[in-house]
Tab-separated table of C-alpha atoms in Angstrom:
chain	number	residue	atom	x	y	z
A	1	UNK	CA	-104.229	90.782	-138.659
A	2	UNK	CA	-102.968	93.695	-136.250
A	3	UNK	CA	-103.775	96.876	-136.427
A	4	UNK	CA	-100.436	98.672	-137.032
A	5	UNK	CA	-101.469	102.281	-135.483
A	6	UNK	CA	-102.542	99.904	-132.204
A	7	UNK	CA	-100.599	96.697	-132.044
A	8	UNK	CA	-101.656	95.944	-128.160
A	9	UNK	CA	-105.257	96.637	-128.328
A	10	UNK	CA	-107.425	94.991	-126.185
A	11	UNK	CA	-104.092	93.614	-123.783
A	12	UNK	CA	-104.307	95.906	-121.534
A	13	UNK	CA	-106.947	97.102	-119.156
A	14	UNK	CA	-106.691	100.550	-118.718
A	15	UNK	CA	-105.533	101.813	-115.143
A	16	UNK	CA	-107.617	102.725	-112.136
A	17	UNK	CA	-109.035	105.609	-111.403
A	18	UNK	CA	-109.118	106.426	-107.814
A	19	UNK	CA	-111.691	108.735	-106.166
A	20	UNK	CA	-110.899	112.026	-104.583
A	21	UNK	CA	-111.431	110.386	-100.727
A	22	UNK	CA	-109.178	107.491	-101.499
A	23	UNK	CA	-106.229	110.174	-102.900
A	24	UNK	CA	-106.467	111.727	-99.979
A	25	UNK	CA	-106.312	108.963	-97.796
A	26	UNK	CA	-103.357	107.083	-99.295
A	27	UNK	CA	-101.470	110.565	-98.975
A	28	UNK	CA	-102.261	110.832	-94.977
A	29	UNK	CA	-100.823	107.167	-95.449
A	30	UNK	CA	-98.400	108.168	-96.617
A	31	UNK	CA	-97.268	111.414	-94.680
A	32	UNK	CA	-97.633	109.016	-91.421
A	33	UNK	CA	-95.243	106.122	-92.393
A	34	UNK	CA	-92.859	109.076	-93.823
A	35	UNK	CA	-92.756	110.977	-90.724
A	36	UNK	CA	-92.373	107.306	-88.511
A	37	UNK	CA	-89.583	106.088	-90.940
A	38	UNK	CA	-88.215	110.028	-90.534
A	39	UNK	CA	-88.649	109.267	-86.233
A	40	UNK	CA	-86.784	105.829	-86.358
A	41	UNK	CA	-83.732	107.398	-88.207
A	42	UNK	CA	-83.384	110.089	-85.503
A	43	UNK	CA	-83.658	107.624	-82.106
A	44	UNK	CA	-80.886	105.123	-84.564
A	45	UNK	CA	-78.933	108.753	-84.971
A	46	UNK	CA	-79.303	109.940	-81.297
A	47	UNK	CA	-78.480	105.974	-79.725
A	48	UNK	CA	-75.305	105.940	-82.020
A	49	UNK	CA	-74.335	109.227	-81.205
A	50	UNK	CA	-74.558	108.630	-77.507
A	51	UNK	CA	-73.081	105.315	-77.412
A	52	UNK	CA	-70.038	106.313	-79.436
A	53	UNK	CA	-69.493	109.312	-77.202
A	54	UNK	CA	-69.421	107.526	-74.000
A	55	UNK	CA	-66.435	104.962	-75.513
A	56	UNK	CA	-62.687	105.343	-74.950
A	57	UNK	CA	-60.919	104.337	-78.495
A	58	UNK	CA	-57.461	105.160	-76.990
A	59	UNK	CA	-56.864	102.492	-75.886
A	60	UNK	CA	-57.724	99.658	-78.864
A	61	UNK	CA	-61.317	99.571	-77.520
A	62	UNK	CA	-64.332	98.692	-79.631
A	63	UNK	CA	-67.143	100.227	-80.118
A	64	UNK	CA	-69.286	98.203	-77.958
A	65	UNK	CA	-70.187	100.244	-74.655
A	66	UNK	CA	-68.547	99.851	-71.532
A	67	UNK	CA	-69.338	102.548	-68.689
A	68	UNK	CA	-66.270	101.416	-66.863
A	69	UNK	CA	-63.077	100.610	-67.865
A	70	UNK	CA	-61.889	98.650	-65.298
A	71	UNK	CA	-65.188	96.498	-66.344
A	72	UNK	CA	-62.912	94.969	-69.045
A	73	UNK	CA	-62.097	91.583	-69.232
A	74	UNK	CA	-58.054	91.867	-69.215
A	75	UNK	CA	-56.782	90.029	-71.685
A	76	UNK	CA	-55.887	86.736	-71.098
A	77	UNK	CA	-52.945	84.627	-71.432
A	78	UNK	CA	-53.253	81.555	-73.733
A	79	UNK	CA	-54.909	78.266	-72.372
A	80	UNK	CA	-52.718	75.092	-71.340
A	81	UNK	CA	-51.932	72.739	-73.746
A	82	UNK	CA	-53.811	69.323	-74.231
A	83	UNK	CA	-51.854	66.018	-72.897
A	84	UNK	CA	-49.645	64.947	-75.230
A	85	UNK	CA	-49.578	68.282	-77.495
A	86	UNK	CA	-45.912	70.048	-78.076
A	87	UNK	CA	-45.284	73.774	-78.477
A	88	UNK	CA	-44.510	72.828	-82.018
A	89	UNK	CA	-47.896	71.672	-82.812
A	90	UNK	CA	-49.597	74.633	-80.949
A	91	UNK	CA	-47.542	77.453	-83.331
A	92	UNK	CA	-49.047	78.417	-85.799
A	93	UNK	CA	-48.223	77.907	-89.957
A	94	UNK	CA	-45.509	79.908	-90.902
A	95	UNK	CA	-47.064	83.425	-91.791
A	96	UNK	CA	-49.830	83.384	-89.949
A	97	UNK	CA	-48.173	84.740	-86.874
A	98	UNK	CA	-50.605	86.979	-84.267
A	99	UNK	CA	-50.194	90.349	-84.658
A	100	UNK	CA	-48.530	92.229	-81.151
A	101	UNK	CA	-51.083	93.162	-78.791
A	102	UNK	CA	-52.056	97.235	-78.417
A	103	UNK	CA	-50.431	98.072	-74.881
């Protein structure tokens, strides 16, 4: 039969006690891997910041860096077409058309 004023006696072991020392020592623990989590945000913050203000967007760029523009690879025009392949077969489905380029 069960004790109604304690159904779950006996389940559960009661929880740890920790010493003084070992409080202490999972707090310096802790401080550390708060202030190198705290570091790695910053130099993430600081790269992004730089990268992003060293790019061009004008001109339909991305956001990867490029230190010179002229760098680029131009866009190129589309490949030949395989023997025996017609224009026809090259379009694409109707609505699916490639958007104009950014000029």
């Amino acid at each position: 039969m069960v004790d109604e004023k304690e159904p779950y006696a006996g389940e559960f072991t009661p929880a740890a006690r920790l010493e003084p020392e070992a409080l202490a020592a999972r707090n310096k623990r802790n401080i550390w891997l708060g202030l190198a989590l705290f570091g790695f945000v910053v130099l993430v913050g600081v790269t992004t910041v730089i990268r992003l203000s060293s790019t061009d967007l004008s001109e339909g760029a991305s956001f990867y860096y490029s230190p010179n523009k002229k760098a680029r690879a131009p866009l190129q025009e589309a490949p030949a077409l395989p023997p025996g392949m017609t224009e026809e077969q090259a379009a694409p489905p109707a609505g699916l058309e490639p958007e104009e380029a950014p000029e």
